[in-house]
Coordinates of C-alpha atoms in Angstrom, one line a residue:
M1 CA -108.7 84.0 15.2
D2 CA -107.6 86.8 13.1
M3 CA -110.0 86.0 10.3
L4 CA -108.6 88.9 8.4
T5 CA -105.6 86.7 7.8
L6 CA -107.6 83.9 5.8
S7 CA -108.7 84.1 2.7
L8 CA -110.3 81.5 0.2
D9 CA -110.2 81.1 -3.6
Q10 CA -113.6 80.9 -5.1
E11 CA -112.5 80.4 -8.7
S12 CA -110.6 77.3 -6.8
S13 CA -111.1 73.5 -8.3
I14 CA -111.1 72.6 -4.5
P15 CA -113.8 72.8 -2.2
L16 CA -114.5 75.9 -0.8
Y17 CA -115.0 73.9 3.3
E18 CA -111.7 72.3 1.9
Q19 CA -109.9 75.2 1.9
L20 CA -110.6 77.0 4.6
Y21 CA -109.9 73.1 6.7
K22 CA -106.6 73.5 5.0
H23 CA -105.7 77.4 6.4
I24 CA -107.3 76.0 10.0
R25 CA -105.2 73.2 10.0
D26 CA -101.9 75.2 9.1
A27 CA -102.2 77.9 11.5
I28 CA -102.8 75.5 14.2
L29 CA -100.0 73.4 13.1
D30 CA -97.8 76.6 12.8
D31 CA -98.8 77.7 16.1
T32 CA -100.0 80.7 14.8
L33 CA -103.3 79.5 17.1
K34 CA -102.1 78.6 20.3
T35 CA -103.8 75.8 22.3
G36 CA -107.0 76.9 23.9
T37 CA -107.4 79.4 21.1
K38 CA -111.5 79.8 20.6
L39 CA -112.2 80.0 17.1
P40 CA -115.5 82.4 15.6
S41 CA -119.2 80.4 15.8
K42 CA -120.0 79.2 12.6
R43 CA -122.6 82.0 11.5
K44 CA -120.2 84.6 12.4
L45 CA -117.4 82.9 10.1
S46 CA -120.0 82.5 7.3
Q47 CA -120.1 86.6 7.3
F48 CA -116.8 87.1 7.8
L49 CA -116.5 84.7 4.5
D50 CA -119.3 85.4 2.4
V51 CA -120.0 81.8 2.4
S52 CA -122.6 80.2 3.5
Q53 CA -123.0 78.0 7.2
T54 CA -122.8 75.0 5.9
T55 CA -119.3 75.4 4.6
V56 CA -117.8 76.3 7.6
E57 CA -119.7 73.3 9.4
F58 CA -118.3 70.8 7.2
A59 CA -114.5 72.7 7.6
Y60 CA -114.9 72.1 11.6
A61 CA -116.2 68.6 11.3
Q62 CA -113.0 67.8 9.7
L63 CA -111.1 69.6 12.2
L64 CA -113.0 67.8 15.4
A65 CA -112.7 64.5 13.3
E66 CA -109.4 64.9 13.2
G67 CA -108.7 65.9 16.4
Y68 CA -106.8 69.5 15.8
I69 CA -110.1 71.1 18.0
E70 CA -112.9 70.3 20.7
S71 CA -116.3 71.1 20.6
I72 CA -117.3 72.4 24.1
P73 CA -121.7 72.6 24.8
R74 CA -122.4 76.6 24.9
K75 CA -119.4 77.3 25.0
G76 CA -118.3 76.9 21.4
F77 CA -115.3 75.3 19.6
Y78 CA -111.5 75.5 20.9
V79 CA -108.1 74.8 19.5
L80 CA -106.8 71.5 21.0
P81 CA -103.2 70.7 22.3
Q82 CA -100.7 68.9 19.2
E83 CA -97.9 66.7 20.1
E84 CA -94.7 68.2 18.4
L85 CA -93.6 66.2 15.6
Y86 CA -89.6 65.6 15.4
V87 CA -88.4 65.6 12.2
R88 CA -84.8 63.0 11.2
R89 CA -83.9 63.6 8.5
S90 CA -82.8 60.3 6.5
S91 CA -79.4 61.0 4.6
S92 CA -80.5 57.4 2.9
T93 CA -81.0 57.5 -0.5
I94 CA -82.9 55.1 -2.4
A95 CA -81.6 53.7 -5.6
P96 CA -83.5 52.9 -8.5
A97 CA -84.1 49.7 -9.3
P98 CA -81.2 48.4 -11.8
P99 CA -82.8 48.1 -15.5
R100 CA -82.6 44.7 -16.7
K101 CA -80.4 43.5 -19.5
T102 CA -82.2 43.4 -22.8
Y103 CA -80.9 41.6 -25.4
A104 CA -82.3 40.7 -29.2
Y105 CA -83.5 37.3 -28.3
D106 CA -84.2 35.7 -25.3
V107 CA -84.8 31.8 -25.2
S108 CA -85.6 31.0 -21.9
P109 CA -88.0 28.7 -21.0
S110 CA -90.5 30.5 -18.8
Q111 CA -91.6 32.1 -21.7
I112 CA -95.3 31.7 -24.1
D113 CA -96.5 32.4 -27.2
T114 CA -98.8 35.7 -26.5
T115 CA -99.5 35.8 -30.2
A116 CA -101.9 33.0 -30.8
F117 CA -104.1 33.8 -27.9
P118 CA -108.2 33.5 -28.5
F119 CA -108.7 37.7 -27.1
E120 CA -111.9 37.9 -28.9
R121 CA -113.6 34.6 -26.8
W122 CA -111.8 35.2 -23.9
K123 CA -113.5 39.2 -24.4
R124 CA -117.0 37.7 -24.9
H125 CA -116.7 35.8 -21.9
I126 CA -115.7 38.7 -19.5
K127 CA -119.1 40.5 -21.3
H128 CA -120.7 38.4 -20.2
V129 CA -119.8 38.0 -16.3
V130 CA -119.2 41.5 -16.2
D131 CA -123.1 42.0 -15.8
D132 CA -125.3 43.5 -13.7
V133 CA -127.5 40.7 -12.8
N134 CA -123.8 39.1 -11.3
H135 CA -124.3 41.6 -8.3
E136 CA -122.6 38.6 -6.0
L137 CA -119.6 38.6 -7.4
L138 CA -118.8 41.9 -5.5
A139 CA -118.8 40.1 -2.5
L140 CA -116.2 37.7 -1.3
G141 CA -116.6 34.1 -2.0
S142 CA -115.4 30.9 -0.8
V143 CA -111.9 30.8 0.9
Q144 CA -111.2 28.0 -1.9
G145 CA -112.6 29.5 -4.7
D146 CA -115.2 30.2 -6.8
L147 CA -117.7 26.6 -6.7
E148 CA -117.8 26.9 -11.1
L149 CA -114.0 27.1 -11.3
R150 CA -113.4 24.2 -8.6
Q151 CA -115.9 21.7 -10.6
E152 CA -114.4 23.1 -14.6
I153 CA -110.7 22.3 -12.9
A154 CA -112.3 19.1 -11.3
T155 CA -113.7 17.7 -14.7
Y156 CA -111.2 19.3 -17.2
L157 CA -108.1 17.2 -14.4
Y158 CA -110.1 13.6 -14.6
H159 CA -110.2 13.8 -18.9
S160 CA -106.4 15.1 -19.1
R161 CA -104.5 13.8 -16.2
G162 CA -106.6 11.3 -14.2
V163 CA -106.7 13.2 -11.5
Q164 CA -109.3 11.5 -8.8
C165 CA -111.1 14.5 -7.1
S166 CA -114.1 16.2 -6.3
P167 CA -115.0 20.6 -6.9
E168 CA -114.3 20.6 -2.7
Q169 CA -110.6 19.2 -2.9
I170 CA -109.6 22.3 -5.0
I171 CA -108.7 24.9 -3.8
V172 CA -107.8 28.0 -6.5
G173 CA -105.1 30.6 -5.4
S174 CA -102.8 32.9 -7.0
G175 CA -100.3 31.0 -8.5
T176 CA -98.1 28.4 -6.5
E177 CA -95.9 31.3 -4.7
Q178 CA -99.3 31.8 -3.3
L179 CA -100.2 27.9 -2.9
L180 CA -96.7 26.7 -2.0
P181 CA -96.5 28.8 1.8
Q182 CA -100.8 27.7 2.4
L183 CA -99.4 24.2 2.0
L184 CA -96.5 24.3 4.2
N185 CA -99.3 25.7 6.7
L186 CA -100.5 22.7 6.8
L187 CA -98.0 20.2 7.6
P188 CA -95.6 19.7 10.5
D189 CA -93.7 22.6 11.3
S190 CA -90.0 19.5 11.7
S191 CA -90.5 18.1 8.3
I192 CA -87.7 17.6 6.1
F193 CA -88.5 18.1 2.6
G194 CA -87.1 16.6 -0.7
I195 CA -86.6 19.1 -3.7
E196 CA -85.4 18.2 -6.8
D197 CA -81.9 18.9 -7.9
P198 CA -82.0 20.6 -10.7
G199 CA -85.5 22.9 -10.1
Y200 CA -87.3 25.2 -10.0
P201 CA -85.3 28.2 -8.2
L202 CA -88.2 29.1 -7.1
T203 CA -89.8 26.1 -5.1
R204 CA -86.1 26.1 -3.3
L205 CA -86.7 30.0 -2.5
L206 CA -90.3 29.2 -1.2
F207 CA -89.5 26.6 1.5
E208 CA -86.4 28.9 2.3
Q209 CA -88.5 32.3 3.0
Q210 CA -90.9 29.6 5.0
G211 CA -88.1 29.0 7.2
R212 CA -88.6 24.9 6.1
T213 CA -86.1 22.7 5.9
S214 CA -85.0 21.3 2.4
I215 CA -82.8 18.5 1.2
P216 CA -81.7 18.7 -2.7
I217 CA -82.3 14.7 -4.0
P218 CA -80.5 14.1 -7.5
V219 CA -82.3 13.7 -10.3
D220 CA -81.2 11.2 -13.4
D221 CA -83.0 10.2 -16.9
S222 CA -85.6 8.5 -14.6
G223 CA -86.1 10.7 -12.7
V224 CA -85.4 12.0 -9.3
C225 CA -83.7 9.7 -7.3
V226 CA -85.9 7.7 -5.1
N227 CA -83.3 6.0 -3.0
E228 CA -81.8 8.7 -1.3
L229 CA -85.0 9.6 0.1
E230 CA -84.2 7.2 3.2
R231 CA -80.6 7.7 2.8
H232 CA -81.0 11.6 4.2
A233 CA -84.5 10.5 6.0
I234 CA -87.1 13.0 3.6
D235 CA -89.9 13.6 5.3
A236 CA -92.1 14.7 2.4
L237 CA -90.7 15.0 -1.5
Y238 CA -91.5 18.0 -3.9
V239 CA -91.8 16.0 -7.6
T240 CA -92.4 17.2 -11.2
P241 CA -92.6 13.4 -12.4
A242 CA -94.7 13.6 -15.7
H243 CA -91.9 16.3 -17.6
Q244 CA -89.6 16.9 -15.3
F245 CA -88.1 20.5 -14.8
P246 CA -85.9 21.4 -16.3
T247 CA -84.1 18.2 -17.5
G248 CA -87.6 17.1 -19.1
T249 CA -87.3 13.7 -17.6
V250 CA -90.2 11.7 -16.9
L251 CA -89.9 9.7 -14.2
S252 CA -90.1 6.1 -14.5
V253 CA -93.1 3.6 -13.6
S254 CA -91.0 1.7 -11.3
R255 CA -89.7 4.6 -9.3
R256 CA -93.3 6.3 -9.3
Q257 CA -94.5 2.9 -7.7
R258 CA -91.5 3.3 -5.0
L259 CA -92.2 6.6 -4.7
L260 CA -95.9 6.1 -3.4
N261 CA -95.1 3.2 -1.3
W262 CA -92.3 5.1 0.3
A263 CA -95.0 7.5 1.3
L264 CA -98.2 5.1 2.4
V265 CA -95.0 3.1 4.6
H266 CA -94.1 6.6 6.4
Q267 CA -97.3 8.2 6.1
T268 CA -95.5 11.3 4.1
Y269 CA -96.9 13.4 1.4
I270 CA -95.6 13.9 -2.5
I271 CA -96.3 16.6 -3.4
E272 CA -96.6 16.6 -7.1
D273 CA -95.8 19.5 -9.6
D274 CA -97.8 19.4 -12.7
Y275 CA -95.4 20.8 -14.7
D276 CA -95.8 21.5 -18.7
S277 CA -98.0 18.4 -18.5
E278 CA -101.0 20.3 -20.9
F279 CA -97.6 19.8 -23.5
R280 CA -96.4 16.2 -25.1
Y281 CA -95.7 15.7 -28.2
S282 CA -94.7 11.8 -28.9
G283 CA -96.2 9.2 -27.0
K284 CA -99.3 8.7 -24.9
P285 CA -99.9 11.5 -22.0
I286 CA -97.8 10.6 -19.3
P287 CA -100.1 9.7 -16.3
S288 CA -100.5 11.5 -12.8
L289 CA -98.8 10.9 -9.8
Q290 CA -102.3 11.5 -8.3
S291 CA -103.9 9.6 -10.4
M292 CA -102.1 6.2 -9.4
D293 CA -102.2 6.9 -5.8
P294 CA -104.9 5.1 -4.4
N295 CA -103.9 6.2 -0.3
E296 CA -104.4 10.0 -0.9
R297 CA -100.4 10.9 -0.4
V298 CA -100.7 12.9 -3.3
I299 CA -100.9 16.6 -3.1
Y300 CA -101.5 17.7 -7.0
I301 CA -100.5 21.1 -7.7
S302 CA -100.5 23.2 -11.5
T303 CA -101.2 26.7 -12.5
F304 CA -102.7 28.0 -15.8
S305 CA -99.2 30.0 -16.5
K306 CA -98.4 27.8 -19.6
S307 CA -101.8 26.5 -21.2
L308 CA -103.6 29.9 -20.9
M309 CA -101.0 32.8 -19.4
P310 CA -99.0 33.5 -16.7
S311 CA -100.3 36.8 -15.6
L312 CA -104.1 35.3 -15.4
R313 CA -102.4 34.4 -12.1
I314 CA -105.0 31.0 -11.1
G315 CA -103.0 27.9 -9.8
Y316 CA -104.9 25.3 -7.8
M317 CA -103.9 22.4 -5.7
V318 CA -105.8 19.5 -4.8
L319 CA -105.8 17.7 -1.3
P320 CA -106.0 14.8 0.1
T321 CA -109.4 14.8 2.8
P322 CA -107.3 15.1 5.7
L323 CA -105.5 17.5 5.0
L324 CA -108.0 19.1 3.4
N325 CA -109.9 19.6 6.5
R326 CA -106.8 21.0 8.3
Y327 CA -107.3 23.6 5.7
R328 CA -111.0 24.7 6.3
E329 CA -109.9 25.1 10.0
R330 CA -107.0 27.2 9.8
H331 CA -108.4 28.9 6.8
Q332 CA -111.7 29.7 7.3
Y333 CA -111.2 33.2 8.1
F334 CA -108.5 33.4 5.0
T335 CA -109.8 35.0 1.7
C336 CA -109.2 33.5 -2.3
S337 CA -106.4 36.0 -3.9
V338 CA -108.2 35.3 -7.4
P339 CA -110.5 38.4 -8.2
R340 CA -114.1 36.9 -8.6
F341 CA -114.9 38.1 -11.8
E342 CA -111.2 36.3 -13.9
Q343 CA -112.4 33.0 -11.6
Q344 CA -115.9 33.3 -13.6
T345 CA -114.3 34.5 -16.8
L346 CA -111.9 31.2 -17.1
A347 CA -115.1 28.6 -16.0
L348 CA -117.1 30.2 -18.9
F349 CA -114.1 29.6 -21.0
M350 CA -113.4 26.1 -20.0
S351 CA -117.5 25.3 -20.2
S352 CA -117.7 26.7 -23.4
G353 CA -115.1 24.1 -24.8
D354 CA -112.6 27.3 -26.1
F355 CA -109.9 26.4 -23.9
E356 CA -110.0 22.6 -25.3
K357 CA -109.7 24.4 -28.6
H358 CA -106.8 26.6 -27.3
L359 CA -105.0 23.9 -25.9
N360 CA -104.9 21.7 -29.2
R361 CA -104.1 25.1 -30.9
M362 CA -101.4 25.8 -28.5
R363 CA -100.0 21.9 -29.2
K364 CA -100.2 22.9 -33.0
I365 CA -98.1 25.3 -32.8
Y366 CA -95.7 24.3 -30.6
R367 CA -95.2 21.0 -32.7
R368 CA -94.5 22.9 -35.2
K369 CA -91.9 25.3 -33.4
L370 CA -90.0 21.8 -32.1
E371 CA -89.8 20.6 -35.2
S372 CA -88.4 23.0 -36.9
V373 CA -86.1 23.6 -34.0
L374 CA -85.2 19.9 -34.3
A375 CA -84.1 20.6 -37.5
A376 CA -82.4 23.1 -37.4
F377 CA -80.0 22.0 -34.6
R378 CA -79.8 18.3 -36.7
P379 CA -76.9 19.8 -38.6
F380 CA -74.7 20.6 -36.2
E381 CA -75.5 17.1 -34.8
P382 CA -72.9 15.1 -32.7
T383 CA -71.6 18.3 -31.0
V384 CA -75.3 19.5 -30.0
T385 CA -77.9 16.6 -28.2
V386 CA -80.5 17.9 -27.8
T387 CA -83.3 16.0 -25.4
G388 CA -85.9 16.4 -23.6
A389 CA -88.3 17.1 -26.9
S390 CA -91.2 14.8 -26.1
A391 CA -93.1 17.6 -24.2
G392 CA -92.6 21.4 -22.9
L393 CA -92.0 24.3 -23.9
H394 CA -88.0 24.4 -24.3
V395 CA -85.4 21.3 -25.1
V396 CA -82.1 20.4 -23.4
L397 CA -78.6 20.9 -25.7
T398 CA -75.9 19.2 -24.5
I399 CA -72.9 21.0 -25.8
A400 CA -69.7 18.4 -26.6
T401 CA -66.4 21.6 -26.8
E402 CA -63.7 22.4 -24.7
R403 CA -64.9 25.9 -23.9
T404 CA -66.4 26.0 -20.4
E405 CA -70.2 26.5 -19.9
Q406 CA -69.8 30.5 -18.8
E407 CA -67.7 30.9 -21.6
L408 CA -70.5 29.4 -24.2
K409 CA -73.1 31.6 -22.2
Q410 CA -71.3 34.7 -22.0
S411 CA -70.7 34.5 -26.1
A412 CA -74.1 33.6 -26.4
E413 CA -74.9 36.8 -24.3
S414 CA -72.5 38.7 -26.5
A415 CA -74.6 37.7 -29.3
G416 CA -77.6 39.4 -28.2
I417 CA -78.5 35.9 -26.8
A418 CA -79.8 35.0 -23.3
I419 CA -79.7 31.9 -22.8
K420 CA -79.8 29.5 -19.0
S421 CA -77.5 26.8 -18.4
M422 CA -78.7 23.8 -16.6
N423 CA -76.4 25.1 -13.5
D424 CA -78.1 27.8 -13.2
Y425 CA -81.6 25.5 -11.8
R426 CA -78.7 22.8 -9.8
I427 CA -78.0 23.5 -5.9
V428 CA -75.5 21.3 -4.8
H429 CA -75.1 18.5 -7.7
P430 CA -73.1 20.3 -10.7
D431 CA -72.7 18.8 -13.2
S432 CA -69.2 18.3 -15.5
H433 CA -71.4 18.5 -18.9
K434 CA -71.9 21.7 -20.8
Q435 CA -76.2 21.6 -21.2
F436 CA -78.4 24.7 -21.4
L437 CA -82.0 25.6 -21.8
F438 CA -83.9 26.0 -25.2
G439 CA -87.0 27.7 -24.9
F440 CA -88.7 28.0 -28.2
A441 CA -92.3 29.4 -27.6
H442 CA -92.7 32.5 -27.8
L443 CA -90.6 33.0 -31.0
P444 CA -91.8 33.5 -34.0
E445 CA -91.7 29.7 -36.4
S446 CA -90.0 31.4 -39.2
T447 CA -87.2 33.6 -36.3
L448 CA -85.7 30.0 -34.8
P449 CA -83.6 28.7 -37.7
D450 CA -82.5 31.7 -37.5
V451 CA -82.1 32.1 -33.9
I452 CA -80.1 29.4 -33.9
E453 CA -77.9 29.6 -36.4
Q454 CA -76.8 32.8 -34.5
L455 CA -76.4 30.8 -31.9
M456 CA -74.4 28.0 -32.9
V457 CA -71.6 30.9 -34.4
A458 CA -71.6 33.0 -31.5
W459 CA -70.1 28.7 -29.3
A460 CA -68.0 28.6 -33.0
V461 CA -69.6 25.2 -34.1
A462 CA -70.0 24.8 -37.2
K463 CA -72.3 22.2 -39.3
G464 CA -71.5 18.7 -39.4
G465 CA -70.6 18.6 -35.6
K466 CA -67.1 20.5 -35.4
S467 CA -65.9 23.2 -33.6

């Protein structure tokens, strides 16, 4: 090796051993140092470069570890042969992701009010969790989620939704996107699933990505049409009975009973997504389907996305005992996808009573916003009819007009208002009604009347119900 061509920068922030390693590595790669070339001894090279032998030793050790050189006892260090790396230059370029179109107002139903979150209380619980006495939180926990959180969820579900379950039946995961594929893995591959139409698009996408067959089942004013299940030979059903998304309808008691009997007779399961169940503004809370089921045929799924924040990414499902045993067999080597510090923070938030206080506060805030929305739309009746106002964070608008749904949507967007139509959520049952979802959760209460006024102007709907 020609040591005269090698120089090290004593002033560089890069350690000397790393500079030496890179010099020798590059010389090997560009074939300046040929295969079989003997390198100087550590003593000679350190003297030549005026560095410590430790510096040379570290550089040689890295080269040895990566397979650039070999050490032959009592002989020295030699350059190993390197496989030539062929490079094929690709002509393709990565196009930048298209920018999302922005609007002055977004009334899509997926958002929450982020201004009323109790950051101080949440921060206090985080400080309690992030403490040097909690060393065990650095290790992996239960695949089902930390027991403390599952205990709090079980207590909350019993008191708020009537769900009968033990903490051992609860699986914690990063929302429906992570839990539903795990659930599908527990059910027969040949199962034909019924999904609501209209319904949540992500659910349909998840079934498709898992290679599962799903059949759209229409929804009417009493919820999902149970009589369609037999006609389509459905094996299992995914349903949002308490507050159907997106129509806002409630599955009637008679259909609930028929649905539970159907599941029992066919020895299959109902997947109950308790969407938006926390926020109900009139009448008594609708009991969960799981609370009516004495035969363990209902799988209960929900998240904290609407009740707390979507970014928390914590959801959960309650498995019937037969599926729980199957889950433990098939997922014993998995790990929970939710970090334990977040799990423990949420558990403390719930056990302290802060979660209940937050929910009560948000119900009042959302109720006021809903009342403002209903009052603002009232002058535009009967051209505009508002339904689905008993629960949830959006209402459904039905527009009596000669204009098409697409024309109405384009007019709203031209006015700077992003809005979803009911047909955006339909699969194979398009409806001639012009219906739109108006999400009110994230907009300031004082802004709502003005947004509605602008929307009515864009749709050419005058007060008094004229268009």
